[in-house]
PDB file of N, CA, C, O and CB in Angstrom:
ATOM      1  N   MET A   1      93.413  73.595  18.277  1.00  0.00           N
ATOM      2  CA  MET A   1      92.451  72.325  18.015  1.00  0.00           C
ATOM      3  C   MET A   1      91.352  72.565  18.916  1.00  0.00           C
ATOM      4  O   MET A   1      91.500  73.231  19.940  1.00  0.00           O
ATOM      5  CB  MET A   1      93.129  70.802  18.326  1.00  0.00           C
ATOM      6  N   PRO A   2      90.167  72.005  18.546  1.00  0.00           N
ATOM      7  CA  PRO A   2      88.996  71.926  19.630  1.00  0.00           C
ATOM      8  C   PRO A   2      89.219  70.550  20.630  1.00  0.00           C
ATOM      9  O   PRO A   2      89.409  69.361  20.370  1.00  0.00           O
ATOM     10  CB  PRO A   2      87.385  71.802  18.755  1.00  0.00           C
ATOM     11  N   ASP A   3      89.126  71.144  21.609  1.00  0.00           N
ATOM     12  CA  ASP A   3      88.738  70.048  22.821  1.00  0.00           C
ATOM     13  C   ASP A   3      88.315  68.579  22.386  1.00  0.00           C
ATOM     14  O   ASP A   3      88.800  67.570  22.898  1.00  0.00           O
ATOM     15  CB  ASP A   3      87.432  70.616  23.683  1.00  0.00           C
ATOM     16  N   ASP A   4      87.447  68.578  21.480  1.00  0.00           N
ATOM     17  CA  ASP A   4      86.849  67.122  21.491  1.00  0.00           C
ATOM     18  C   ASP A   4      87.378  66.368  20.302  1.00  0.00           C
ATOM     19  O   ASP A   4      86.829  65.330  19.934  1.00  0.00           O
ATOM     20  CB  ASP A   4      85.209  67.114  21.427  1.00  0.00           C
ATOM     21  N   PHE A   5      88.553  66.921  19.624  1.00  0.00           N
ATOM     22  CA  PHE A   5      89.328  66.706  18.601  1.00  0.00           C
ATOM     23  C   PHE A   5      90.159  65.486  18.920  1.00  0.00           C
ATOM     24  O   PHE A   5      91.126  65.755  19.632  1.00  0.00           O
ATOM     25  CB  PHE A   5      90.085  67.883  18.295  1.00  0.00           C
ATOM     26  N   ILE A   6      90.023  64.060  18.539  1.00  0.00           N
ATOM     27  CA  ILE A   6      91.130  63.148  19.038  1.00  0.00           C
ATOM     28  C   ILE A   6      91.378  62.477  17.828  1.00  0.00           C
ATOM     29  O   ILE A   6      90.492  61.830  17.271  1.00  0.00           O
ATOM     30  CB  ILE A   6      90.787  62.140  20.275  1.00  0.00           C
ATOM     31  N   PRO A   7      92.802  62.609  17.269  1.00  0.00           N
ATOM     32  CA  PRO A   7      93.088  61.939  16.370  1.00  0.00           C
ATOM     33  C   PRO A   7      92.896  60.474  16.091  1.00  0.00           C
ATOM     34  O   PRO A   7      93.389  59.703  16.913  1.00  0.00           O
ATOM     35  CB  PRO A   7      94.012  62.203  16.330  1.00  0.00           C
ATOM     36  N   LEU A   8      92.310  60.013  15.147  1.00  0.00           N
ATOM     37  CA  LEU A   8      92.248  58.419  15.051  1.00  0.00           C
ATOM     38  C   LEU A   8      93.556  57.862  14.453  1.00  0.00           C
ATOM     39  O   LEU A   8      93.766  58.053  13.255  1.00  0.00           O
ATOM     40  CB  LEU A   8      90.980  57.910  14.084  1.00  0.00           C
ATOM     41  N   THR A   9      94.524  57.130  15.264  1.00  0.00           N
ATOM     42  CA  THR A   9      95.329  56.172  14.848  1.00  0.00           C
ATOM     43  C   THR A   9      94.798  54.835  15.130  1.00  0.00           C
ATOM     44  O   THR A   9      93.869  54.510  15.870  1.00  0.00           O
ATOM     45  CB  THR A   9      96.556  56.354  15.384  1.00  0.00           C
ATOM     46  N   LEU A  10      95.583  54.110  14.382  1.00  0.00           N
ATOM     47  CA  LEU A  10      95.207  52.787  14.366  1.00  0.00           C
ATOM     48  C   LEU A  10      96.358  52.253  15.078  1.00  0.00           C
ATOM     49  O   LEU A  10      97.461  52.796  15.012  1.00  0.00           O
ATOM     50  CB  LEU A  10      94.925  52.178  12.969  1.00  0.00           C
ATOM     51  N   PRO A  11      96.049  50.837  15.993  1.00  0.00           N
ATOM     52  CA  PRO A  11      97.335  50.549  16.740  1.00  0.00           C
ATOM     53  C   PRO A  11      98.136  49.641  15.843  1.00  0.00           C
ATOM     54  O   PRO A  11      97.620  49.020  14.914  1.00  0.00           O
ATOM     55  CB  PRO A  11      97.086  49.855  18.196  1.00  0.00           C
ATOM     56  N   PRO A  12      99.541  49.579  16.184  1.00  0.00           N
ATOM     57  CA  PRO A  12     100.436  49.219  15.286  1.00  0.00           C
ATOM     58  C   PRO A  12     100.367  47.395  14.672  1.00  0.00           C
ATOM     59  O   PRO A  12     100.981  47.000  13.681  1.00  0.00           O
ATOM     60  CB  PRO A  12     101.807  49.644  16.072  1.00  0.00           C
ATOM     61  N   GLN A  13      99.782  46.826  15.250  1.00  0.00           N
ATOM     62  CA  GLN A  13      99.606  45.600  15.237  1.00  0.00           C
ATOM     63  C   GLN A  13      98.494  45.753  14.165  1.00  0.00           C
ATOM     64  O   GLN A  13      98.723  45.024  13.200  1.00  0.00           O
ATOM     65  CB  GLN A  13      99.342  44.922  16.620  1.00  0.00           C
ATOM     66  N   THR A  14      97.285  46.529  14.041  1.00  0.00           N
ATOM     67  CA  THR A  14      96.082  46.799  13.231  1.00  0.00           C
ATOM     68  C   THR A  14      96.972  47.311  12.082  1.00  0.00           C
ATOM     69  O   THR A  14      96.938  46.518  11.142  1.00  0.00           O
ATOM     70  CB  THR A  14      94.855  47.900  13.891  1.00  0.00           C
ATOM     71  N   ARG A  15      97.582  48.143  11.905  1.00  0.00           N
ATOM     72  CA  ARG A  15      98.325  48.739  11.022  1.00  0.00           C
ATOM     73  C   ARG A  15      99.197  47.582  10.113  1.00  0.00           C
ATOM     74  O   ARG A  15      99.223  47.627   8.883  1.00  0.00           O
ATOM     75  CB  ARG A  15      99.187  49.757  11.816  1.00  0.00           C
ATOM     76  N   MET A  16      99.766  46.747  10.754  1.00  0.00           N
ATOM     77  CA  MET A  16     100.680  45.989  10.521  1.00  0.00           C
ATOM     78  C   MET A  16      99.486  44.435   9.330  1.00  0.00           C
ATOM     79  O   MET A  16      99.800  43.691   8.400  1.00  0.00           O
ATOM     80  CB  MET A  16     101.530  45.601  12.387  1.00  0.00           C
ATOM     81  N   ILE A  17      98.436  44.618   9.957  1.00  0.00           N
ATOM     82  CA  ILE A  17      97.465  43.570   9.360  1.00  0.00           C
ATOM     83  C   ILE A  17      97.284  43.894   8.063  1.00  0.00           C
ATOM     84  O   ILE A  17      97.530  43.205   7.073  1.00  0.00           O
ATOM     85  CB  ILE A  17      96.105  43.470  10.016  1.00  0.00           C
ATOM     86  N   TRP A  18      96.785  45.121   8.135  1.00  0.00           N
ATOM     87  CA  TRP A  18      96.391  45.880   6.779  1.00  0.00           C
ATOM     88  C   TRP A  18      97.291  46.012   5.429  1.00  0.00           C
ATOM     89  O   TRP A  18      96.978  46.050   4.239  1.00  0.00           O
ATOM     90  CB  TRP A  18      96.173  47.261   7.167  1.00  0.00           C
ATOM     91  N   GLN A  19      98.723  46.076   6.206  1.00  0.00           N
ATOM     92  CA  GLN A  19      99.752  46.426   5.661  1.00  0.00           C
ATOM     93  C   GLN A  19     100.341  44.707   4.721  1.00  0.00           C
ATOM     94  O   GLN A  19     100.757  44.643   3.564  1.00  0.00           O
ATOM     95  CB  GLN A  19     100.756  47.177   7.010  1.00  0.00           C
ATOM     96  N   ASP A  20     100.219  43.869   5.432  1.00  0.00           N
ATOM     97  CA  ASP A  20     100.376  42.697   5.220  1.00  0.00           C
ATOM     98  C   ASP A  20      98.780  42.285   4.206  1.00  0.00           C
ATOM     99  O   ASP A  20      98.889  41.248   3.552  1.00  0.00           O
ATOM    100  CB  ASP A  20     100.685  41.963   6.776  1.00  0.00           C
ATOM    101  N   LEU A  21      97.559  42.948   4.093  1.00  0.00           N
ATOM    102  CA  LEU A  21      97.045  42.328   3.606  1.00  0.00           C
ATOM    103  C   LEU A  21      97.049  43.059   1.934  1.00  0.00           C
ATOM    104  O   LEU A  21      96.654  42.522   0.900  1.00  0.00           O
ATOM    105  CB  LEU A  21      95.939  42.081   4.451  1.00  0.00           C
ATOM    106  N   VAL A  22      97.623  44.414   2.105  1.00  0.00           N
ATOM    107  CA  VAL A  22      98.266  44.810   0.820  1.00  0.00           C
ATOM    108  C   VAL A  22      99.355  44.218   0.175  1.00  0.00           C
ATOM    109  O   VAL A  22      99.609  44.583  -0.973  1.00  0.00           O
ATOM    110  CB  VAL A  22      98.635  45.928   0.913  1.00  0.00           C
ATOM    111  N   ALA A  23     100.027  43.385   0.704  1.00  0.00           N
ATOM    112  CA  ALA A  23     101.137  42.959   0.222  1.00  0.00           C
ATOM    113  C   ALA A  23     101.033  41.570  -0.183  1.00  0.00           C
ATOM    114  O   ALA A  23     101.879  40.985  -0.860  1.00  0.00           O
ATOM    115  CB  ALA A  23     102.113  43.177   1.091  1.00  0.00           C
ATOM    116  N   THR A  24      99.573  40.890   0.422  1.00  0.00           N
ATOM    117  CA  THR A  24      99.127  39.766  -0.360  1.00  0.00           C
ATOM    118  C   THR A  24      98.250  40.267  -1.731  1.00  0.00           C
ATOM    119  O   THR A  24      98.185  39.790  -2.864  1.00  0.00           O
ATOM    120  CB  THR A  24      98.223  38.813   0.641  1.00  0.00           C
ATOM    121  N   ILE A  25      97.708  41.266  -1.200  1.00  0.00           N
ATOM    122  CA  ILE A  25      96.777  41.734  -3.121  1.00  0.00           C
ATOM    123  C   ILE A  25      97.782  42.104  -3.861  1.00  0.00           C
ATOM    124  O   ILE A  25      97.558  42.032  -5.070  1.00  0.00           O
ATOM    125  CB  ILE A  25      95.493  43.327  -3.336  1.00  0.00           C
ATOM    126  N   ASP A  26      98.911  42.511  -3.524  1.00  0.00           N
ATOM    127  CA  ASP A  26     100.193  42.632  -4.792  1.00  0.00           C
ATOM    128  C   ASP A  26     100.545  41.595  -5.147  1.00  0.00           C
ATOM    129  O   ASP A  26     100.543  41.510  -6.375  1.00  0.00           O
ATOM    130  CB  ASP A  26     101.522  43.255  -4.519  1.00  0.00           C
ATOM    131  N   ALA A  27     100.988  40.377  -4.435  1.00  0.00           N
ATOM    132  CA  ALA A  27     101.362  39.197  -4.965  1.00  0.00           C
ATOM    133  C   ALA A  27     100.091  38.903  -5.832  1.00  0.00           C
ATOM    134  O   ALA A  27     100.098  38.856  -7.062  1.00  0.00           O
ATOM    135  CB  ALA A  27     101.757  38.103  -3.860  1.00  0.00           C
ATOM    136  N   SER A  28      98.907  38.697  -4.963  1.00  0.00           N
ATOM    137  CA  SER A  28      98.110  38.261  -6.232  1.00  0.00           C
ATOM    138  C   SER A  28      97.913  38.431  -7.673  1.00  0.00           C
ATOM    139  O   SER A  28      97.561  37.624  -8.533  1.00  0.00           O
ATOM    140  CB  SER A  28      97.272  38.445  -6.044  1.00  0.00           C
ATOM    141  N   ILE A  29      98.364  40.238  -7.762  1.00  0.00           N
ATOM    142  CA  ILE A  29      98.096  40.794  -8.837  1.00  0.00           C
ATOM    143  C   ILE A  29      99.198  40.346  -9.570  1.00  0.00           C
ATOM    144  O   ILE A  29      99.011  40.077 -10.757  1.00  0.00           O
ATOM    145  CB  ILE A  29      97.866  42.155  -8.764  1.00  0.00           C
ATOM    146  N   HIS A  30     100.540  40.189  -8.986  1.00  0.00           N
ATOM    147  CA  HIS A  30     101.698  39.633  -9.536  1.00  0.00           C
ATOM    148  C   HIS A  30     101.598  38.018 -10.727  1.00  0.00           C
ATOM    149  O   HIS A  30     101.876  37.723 -11.889  1.00  0.00           O
ATOM    150  CB  HIS A  30     102.541  39.354  -8.083  1.00  0.00           C
ATOM    151  N   THR A  31     101.012  37.358  -9.467  1.00  0.00           N
ATOM    152  CA  THR A  31     100.644  36.262  -9.866  1.00  0.00           C
ATOM    153  C   THR A  31      99.578  35.902 -11.245  1.00  0.00           C
ATOM    154  O   THR A  31      99.779  34.973 -12.027  1.00  0.00           O
ATOM    155  CB  THR A  31     100.213  35.882  -8.743  1.00  0.00           C
ATOM    156  N   LEU A  32      98.385  36.901 -11.322  1.00  0.00           N
ATOM    157  CA  LEU A  32      97.594  36.937 -12.065  1.00  0.00           C
ATOM    158  C   LEU A  32      97.934  37.739 -13.481  1.00  0.00           C
ATOM    159  O   LEU A  32      97.287  37.882 -14.518  1.00  0.00           O
ATOM    160  CB  LEU A  32      96.641  37.324 -11.343  1.00  0.00           C
ATOM    161  N   HIS A  33      98.918  38.084 -13.160  1.00  0.00           N
ATOM    162  CA  HIS A  33      99.300  39.369 -14.188  1.00  0.00           C
ATOM    163  C   HIS A  33     100.386  38.360 -14.944  1.00  0.00           C
ATOM    164  O   HIS A  33     100.417  38.389 -16.174  1.00  0.00           O
ATOM    165  CB  HIS A  33     100.100  41.126 -13.325  1.00  0.00           C
ATOM    166  N   ASN A  34     101.218  37.527 -14.267  1.00  0.00           N
ATOM    167  CA  ASN A  34     102.467  36.933 -14.951  1.00  0.00           C
ATOM    168  C   ASN A  34     102.112  35.267 -15.060  1.00  0.00           C
ATOM    169  O   ASN A  34     102.742  34.394 -15.655  1.00  0.00           O
ATOM    170  CB  ASN A  34     103.995  37.276 -13.945  1.00  0.00           C
ATOM    171  N   GLY A  35     101.260  35.196 -14.512  1.00  0.00           N
ATOM    172  CA  GLY A  35     100.565  33.497 -14.677  1.00  0.00           C
ATOM    173  C   GLY A  35     100.200  33.340 -16.339  1.00  0.00           C
ATOM    174  O   GLY A  35      99.408  34.101 -16.894  1.00  0.00           O
ATOM    175  N   VAL A  36     100.791  32.409 -16.927  1.00  0.00           N
ATOM    176  CA  VAL A  36     100.577  32.234 -18.584  1.00  0.00           C
ATOM    177  C   VAL A  36      99.540  30.587 -18.579  1.00  0.00           C
ATOM    178  O   VAL A  36     100.093  29.501 -18.401  1.00  0.00           O
ATOM    179  CB  VAL A  36     102.607  32.023 -19.628  1.00  0.00           C
ATOM    180  N   PRO A  37      98.521  30.679 -18.731  1.00  0.00           N
ATOM    181  CA  PRO A  37      97.832  29.658 -18.815  1.00  0.00           C
ATOM    182  C   PRO A  37      98.012  28.757 -20.166  1.00  0.00           C
ATOM    183  O   PRO A  37      98.010  29.396 -21.218  1.00  0.00           O
ATOM    184  CB  PRO A  37      96.584  30.117 -18.601  1.00  0.00           C
ATOM    185  N   ASP A  38      98.144  27.552 -20.236  1.00  0.00           N
ATOM    186  CA  ASP A  38      98.410  26.600 -21.660  1.00  0.00           C
ATOM    187  C   ASP A  38      98.510  27.652 -22.895  1.00  0.00           C
ATOM    188  O   ASP A  38      97.531  28.242 -23.353  1.00  0.00           O
ATOM    189  CB  ASP A  38      96.949  25.381 -22.019  1.00  0.00           C
ATOM    190  N   PRO A  39      99.893  27.801 -23.380  1.00  0.00           N
ATOM    191  CA  PRO A  39      99.955  28.382 -24.570  1.00  0.00           C
ATOM    192  C   PRO A  39      99.249  27.722 -25.727  1.00  0.00           C
ATOM    193  O   PRO A  39      99.385  28.396 -26.748  1.00  0.00           O
ATOM    194  CB  PRO A  39     101.221  28.537 -24.836  1.00  0.00           C
ATOM    195  N   LEU A  40      98.710  26.891 -25.862  1.00  0.00           N
ATOM    196  CA  LEU A  40      97.980  26.327 -26.859  1.00  0.00           C
ATOM    197  C   LEU A  40      96.472  26.532 -26.566  1.00  0.00           C
ATOM    198  O   LEU A  40      95.664  25.950 -27.289  1.00  0.00           O
ATOM    199  CB  LEU A  40      98.358  24.896 -27.002  1.00  0.00           C
ATOM    200  N   TRP A  41      96.141  27.138 -25.787  1.00  0.00           N
ATOM    201  CA  TRP A  41      94.918  27.389 -25.110  1.00  0.00           C
ATOM    202  C   TRP A  41      94.675  28.831 -26.026  1.00  0.00           C
ATOM    203  O   TRP A  41      95.243  29.861 -25.663  1.00  0.00           O
ATOM    204  CB  TRP A  41      95.058  27.501 -23.239  1.00  0.00           C
ATOM    205  N   TRP A  42      93.718  28.819 -27.334  1.00  0.00           N
ATOM    206  CA  TRP A  42      93.042  29.979 -27.769  1.00  0.00           C
ATOM    207  C   TRP A  42      91.637  29.882 -28.111  1.00  0.00           C
ATOM    208  O   TRP A  42      91.018  28.824 -28.003  1.00  0.00           O
ATOM    209  CB  TRP A  42      93.673  30.469 -28.820  1.00  0.00           C
ATOM    210  N   GLY A  43      91.129  30.944 -28.515  1.00  0.00           N
ATOM    211  CA  GLY A  43      89.713  31.328 -29.204  1.00  0.00           C
ATOM    212  C   GLY A  43      89.124  31.539 -28.082  1.00  0.00           C
ATOM    213  O   GLY A  43      89.712  31.668 -27.008  1.00  0.00           O
ATOM    214  N   SER A  44      87.720  31.599 -28.280  1.00  0.00           N
ATOM    215  CA  SER A  44      86.774  32.546 -27.433  1.00  0.00           C
ATOM    216  C   SER A  44      86.925  32.349 -25.935  1.00  0.00           C
ATOM    217  O   SER A  44      86.595  33.315 -25.247  1.00  0.00           O
ATOM    218  CB  SER A  44      85.232  32.290 -27.786  1.00  0.00           C
ATOM    219  N   ALA A  45      87.431  31.111 -25.227  1.00  0.00           N
ATOM    220  CA  ALA A  45      87.390  30.417 -23.828  1.00  0.00           C
ATOM    221  C   ALA A  45      88.397  31.266 -23.167  1.00  0.00           C
ATOM    222  O   ALA A  45      88.209  31.707 -22.034  1.00  0.00           O
ATOM    223  CB  ALA A  45      87.782  28.727 -23.777  1.00  0.00           C
ATOM    224  N   ARG A  46      89.855  31.593 -24.107  1.00  0.00           N
ATOM    225  CA  ARG A  46      90.885  32.541 -23.775  1.00  0.00           C
ATOM    226  C   ARG A  46      90.503  33.730 -23.493  1.00  0.00           C
ATOM    227  O   ARG A  46      90.692  34.233 -22.386  1.00  0.00           O
ATOM    228  CB  ARG A  46      91.749  32.680 -24.664  1.00  0.00           C
ATOM    229  N   VAL A  47      89.895  34.346 -24.505  1.00  0.00           N
ATOM    230  CA  VAL A  47      89.626  35.816 -24.680  1.00  0.00           C
ATOM    231  C   VAL A  47      88.789  36.021 -23.626  1.00  0.00           C
ATOM    232  O   VAL A  47      89.082  37.086 -23.083  1.00  0.00           O
ATOM    233  CB  VAL A  47      89.003  36.290 -26.034  1.00  0.00           C
ATOM    234  N   ALA A  48      87.744  35.392 -23.022  1.00  0.00           N
ATOM    235  CA  ALA A  48      86.999  35.057 -21.680  1.00  0.00           C
ATOM    236  C   ALA A  48      88.254  35.143 -20.287  1.00  0.00           C
ATOM    237  O   ALA A  48      88.527  36.020 -19.468  1.00  0.00           O
ATOM    238  CB  ALA A  48      86.235  33.235 -21.879  1.00  0.00           C
ATOM    239  N   TYR A  49      88.639  34.134 -20.482  1.00  0.00           N
ATOM    240  CA  TYR A  49      89.580  34.173 -19.375  1.00  0.00           C
ATOM    241  C   TYR A  49      90.243  35.361 -19.073  1.00  0.00           C
ATOM    242  O   TYR A  49      90.233  35.873 -17.954  1.00  0.00           O
ATOM    243  CB  TYR A  49      90.515  33.289 -19.545  1.00  0.00           C
ATOM    244  N   ASP A  50      90.933  35.899 -20.237  1.00  0.00           N
ATOM    245  CA  ASP A  50      92.102  37.247 -20.387  1.00  0.00           C
ATOM    246  C   ASP A  50      91.087  38.358 -19.641  1.00  0.00           C
ATOM    247  O   ASP A  50      91.676  39.246 -19.024  1.00  0.00           O
ATOM    248  CB  ASP A  50      92.632  37.830 -22.430  1.00  0.00           C
ATOM    249  N   ALA A  51      89.835  38.392 -19.637  1.00  0.00           N
ATOM    250  CA  ALA A  51      89.101  39.565 -19.736  1.00  0.00           C
ATOM    251  C   ALA A  51      88.767  39.366 -17.930  1.00  0.00           C
ATOM    252  O   ALA A  51      88.785  40.258 -17.082  1.00  0.00           O
ATOM    253  CB  ALA A  51      87.643  39.547 -21.083  1.00  0.00           C
ATOM    254  N   GLN A  52      88.505  38.052 -17.755  1.00  0.00           N
ATOM    255  CA  GLN A  52      87.868  38.075 -16.439  1.00  0.00           C
ATOM    256  C   GLN A  52      89.468  38.283 -15.347  1.00  0.00           C
ATOM    257  O   GLN A  52      89.425  39.005 -14.351  1.00  0.00           O
ATOM    258  CB  GLN A  52      86.786  36.343 -16.183  1.00  0.00           C
ATOM    259  N   VAL A  53      90.548  37.660 -15.689  1.00  0.00           N
ATOM    260  CA  VAL A  53      91.392  38.247 -15.084  1.00  0.00           C
ATOM    261  C   VAL A  53      91.778  39.486 -14.759  1.00  0.00           C
ATOM    262  O   VAL A  53      91.854  39.816 -13.575  1.00  0.00           O
ATOM    263  CB  VAL A  53      91.988  37.936 -15.393  1.00  0.00           C
ATOM    264  N   GLU A  54      92.044  40.255 -15.670  1.00  0.00           N
ATOM    265  CA  GLU A  54      91.669  41.793 -16.156  1.00  0.00           C
ATOM    266  C   GLU A  54      90.732  42.647 -15.262  1.00  0.00           C
ATOM    267  O   GLU A  54      91.141  43.666 -14.704  1.00  0.00           O
ATOM    268  CB  GLU A  54      90.919  41.744 -17.569  1.00  0.00           C
ATOM    269  N   ASP A  55      89.638  42.258 -15.163  1.00  0.00           N
ATOM    270  CA  ASP A  55      88.344  42.524 -14.182  1.00  0.00           C
ATOM    271  C   ASP A  55      88.940  42.386 -12.678  1.00  0.00           C
ATOM    272  O   ASP A  55      88.779  43.261 -11.826  1.00  0.00           O
ATOM    273  CB  ASP A  55      86.975  41.273 -14.450  1.00  0.00           C
ATOM    274  N   ILE A  56      89.624  41.222 -12.467  1.00  0.00           N
ATOM    275  CA  ILE A  56      90.135  40.891 -10.908  1.00  0.00           C
ATOM    276  C   ILE A  56      91.080  41.470 -10.844  1.00  0.00           C
ATOM    277  O   ILE A  56      91.277  41.883  -9.701  1.00  0.00           O
ATOM    278  CB  ILE A  56      90.453  39.549 -10.411  1.00  0.00           C
ATOM    279  N   ILE A  57      92.163  41.853 -11.860  1.00  0.00           N
ATOM    280  CA  ILE A  57      92.965  42.889 -11.286  1.00  0.00           C
ATOM    281  C   ILE A  57      92.882  43.934 -11.020  1.00  0.00           C
ATOM    282  O   ILE A  57      93.592  44.535 -10.214  1.00  0.00           O
ATOM    283  CB  ILE A  57      93.655  43.066 -11.641  1.00  0.00           C
ATOM    284  N   SER A  58      91.951  44.374 -11.680  1.00  0.00           N
ATOM    285  CA  SER A  58      91.135  45.751 -11.742  1.00  0.00           C
ATOM    286  C   SER A  58      90.566  46.015 -10.102  1.00  0.00           C
ATOM    287  O   SER A  58      90.892  46.997  -9.435  1.00  0.00           O
ATOM    288  CB  SER A  58      89.654  45.591 -12.996  1.00  0.00           C
ATOM    289  N   GLU A  59      89.796  45.089  -9.701  1.00  0.00           N
ATOM    290  CA  GLU A  59      89.182  44.952  -8.644  1.00  0.00           C
ATOM    291  C   GLU A  59      90.231  44.637  -7.621  1.00  0.00           C
ATOM    292  O   GLU A  59      89.514  44.710  -6.623  1.00  0.00           O
ATOM    293  CB  GLU A  59      88.154  44.033  -8.793  1.00  0.00           C
ATOM    294  N   LEU A  60      91.094  44.420  -7.286  1.00  0.00           N
ATOM    295  CA  LEU A  60      92.366  43.983  -6.642  1.00  0.00           C
ATOM    296  C   LEU A  60      92.804  45.180  -6.368  1.00  0.00           C
ATOM    297  O   LEU A  60      92.663  45.527  -5.196  1.00  0.00           O
ATOM    298  CB  LEU A  60      93.371  43.126  -7.422  1.00  0.00           C
ATOM    299  N   ARG A  61      93.494  46.227  -7.383  1.00  0.00           N
ATOM    300  CA  ARG A  61      94.036  47.071  -7.677  1.00  0.00           C
ATOM    301  C   ARG A  61      93.244  48.370  -6.735  1.00  0.00           C
ATOM    302  O   ARG A  61      93.891  49.111  -5.995  1.00  0.00           O
ATOM    303  CB  ARG A  61      94.087  47.010  -9.152  1.00  0.00           C
ATOM    304  N   GLN A  62      91.853  48.466  -6.912  1.00  0.00           N
ATOM    305  CA  GLN A  62      90.856  49.237  -6.243  1.00  0.00           C
ATOM    306  C   GLN A  62      91.017  48.956  -4.950  1.00  0.00           C
ATOM    307  O   GLN A  62      91.097  49.961  -4.243  1.00  0.00           O
ATOM    308  CB  GLN A  62      89.512  49.012  -6.653  1.00  0.00           C
ATOM    309  N   ALA A  63      91.113  47.654  -4.253  1.00  0.00           N
ATOM    310  CA  ALA A  63      90.893  47.412  -2.498  1.00  0.00           C
ATOM    311  C   ALA A  63      92.102  48.048  -2.268  1.00  0.00           C
ATOM    312  O   ALA A  63      92.236  49.025  -1.530  1.00  0.00           O
ATOM    313  CB  ALA A  63      90.797  45.665  -1.715  1.00  0.00           C
ATOM    314  N   LYS A  64      93.210  47.360  -3.055  1.00  0.00           N
ATOM    315  CA  LYS A  64      94.297  48.052  -2.752  1.00  0.00           C
ATOM    316  C   LYS A  64      94.647  49.428  -2.383  1.00  0.00           C
ATOM    317  O   LYS A  64      95.426  49.715  -1.474  1.00  0.00           O
ATOM    318  CB  LYS A  64      94.820  47.873  -3.510  1.00  0.00           C
ATOM    319  N   TRP A  65      93.926  50.406  -3.263  1.00  0.00           N
ATOM    320  CA  TRP A  65      94.168  51.665  -2.986  1.00  0.00           C
ATOM    321  C   TRP A  65      93.219  52.185  -1.537  1.00  0.00           C
ATOM    322  O   TRP A  65      93.454  52.939  -0.593  1.00  0.00           O
ATOM    323  CB  TRP A  65      93.840  52.455  -4.380  1.00  0.00           C
ATOM    324  N   GLU A  66      92.272  51.495  -1.879  1.00  0.00           N
ATOM    325  CA  GLU A  66      91.269  51.798  -0.725  1.00  0.00           C
ATOM    326  C   GLU A  66      91.762  51.915   0.491  1.00  0.00           C
ATOM    327  O   GLU A  66      91.550  52.796   1.323  1.00  0.00           O
ATOM    328  CB  GLU A  66      90.297  50.865  -0.572  1.00  0.00           C
ATOM    329  N   ILE A  67      92.672  50.643   0.572  1.00  0.00           N
ATOM    330  CA  ILE A  67      93.300  50.119   2.040  1.00  0.00           C
ATOM    331  C   ILE A  67      94.355  51.302   2.460  1.00  0.00           C
ATOM    332  O   ILE A  67      94.512  51.807   3.571  1.00  0.00           O
ATOM    333  CB  ILE A  67      94.225  48.433   1.892  1.00  0.00           C
ATOM    334  N   LEU A  68      95.010  51.579   1.263  1.00  0.00           N
ATOM    335  CA  LEU A  68      95.852  52.361   1.670  1.00  0.00           C
ATOM    336  C   LEU A  68      95.648  53.831   1.917  1.00  0.00           C
ATOM    337  O   LEU A  68      96.508  54.569   2.397  1.00  0.00           O
ATOM    338  CB  LEU A  68      96.676  52.180   0.954  1.00  0.00           C
ATOM    339  N   ALA A  69      94.202  54.267   1.477  1.00  0.00           N
ATOM    340  CA  ALA A  69      93.887  55.855   1.485  1.00  0.00           C
ATOM    341  C   ALA A  69      93.492  55.514   3.238  1.00  0.00           C
ATOM    342  O   ALA A  69      94.106  56.146   4.098  1.00  0.00           O
ATOM    343  CB  ALA A  69      92.299  56.623   0.114  1.00  0.00           C
ATOM    344  N   ALA A  70      92.603  54.645   3.580  1.00  0.00           N
ATOM    345  CA  ALA A  70      92.089  54.257   4.676  1.00  0.00           C
ATOM    346  C   ALA A  70      93.289  54.390   5.908  1.00  0.00           C
ATOM    347  O   ALA A  70      93.001  55.003   6.936  1.00  0.00           O
ATOM    348  CB  ALA A  70      91.512  52.829   4.401  1.00  0.00           C
ATOM    349  N   LEU A  71      94.786  53.714   5.718  1.00  0.00           N
ATOM    350  CA  LEU A  71      95.504  53.897   6.500  1.00  0.00           C
ATOM    351  C   LEU A  71      96.121  55.192   6.225  1.00  0.00           C
ATOM    352  O   LEU A  71      96.916  55.309   7.157  1.00  0.00           O
ATOM    353  CB  LEU A  71      96.199  52.903   6.617  1.00  0.00           C
ATOM    354  N   GLU A  72      96.210  56.101   5.586  1.00  0.00           N
ATOM    355  CA  GLU A  72      96.809  57.169   5.412  1.00  0.00           C
ATOM    356  C   GLU A  72      95.848  58.125   6.298  1.00  0.00           C
ATOM    357  O   GLU A  72      96.310  58.927   7.110  1.00  0.00           O
ATOM    358  CB  GLU A  72      97.021  57.471   3.902  1.00  0.00           C
ATOM    359  N   HIS A  73      94.464  57.958   6.059  1.00  0.00           N
ATOM    360  CA  HIS A  73      93.766  59.024   6.614  1.00  0.00           C
ATOM    361  C   HIS A  73      92.586  57.902   7.663  1.00  0.00           C
ATOM    362  O   HIS A  73      91.459  57.784   7.183  1.00  0.00           O
ATOM    363  CB  HIS A  73      92.993  60.190   5.172  1.00  0.00           C
ATOM    364  N   PRO A  74      92.807  57.300   8.730  1.00  0.00           N
ATOM    365  CA  PRO A  74      92.227  56.611   9.013  1.00  0.00           C
ATOM    366  C   PRO A  74      90.673  57.653   9.850  1.00  0.00           C
ATOM    367  O   PRO A  74      90.873  58.654  10.538  1.00  0.00           O
ATOM    368  CB  PRO A  74      93.245  55.630   9.697  1.00  0.00           C
ATOM    369  N   GLY A  75      89.598  57.224   9.621  1.00  0.00           N
ATOM    370  CA  GLY A  75      88.745  58.167  10.137  1.00  0.00           C
ATOM    371  C   GLY A  75      88.100  58.927   9.352  1.00  0.00           C
ATOM    372  O   GLY A  75      87.332  59.776   9.805  1.00  0.00           O
TER     373      GLY A  75
END
């Protein structure tokens, strides 16, 4: 191992903050996935709403995986 190699590790407090963020993202995904709007709401507005929710869930999942990857390989 070269002398200038310094393994990058996160302090435990920082790791916990990021892990809490991942848990919050998971809870948000769960809420969006299981939250059902008024069952009488239908039509194009409902279709647009469902599409937006799926887009948001996709973005949240991507953010979660990026955080987990950064925690696994910091630096």
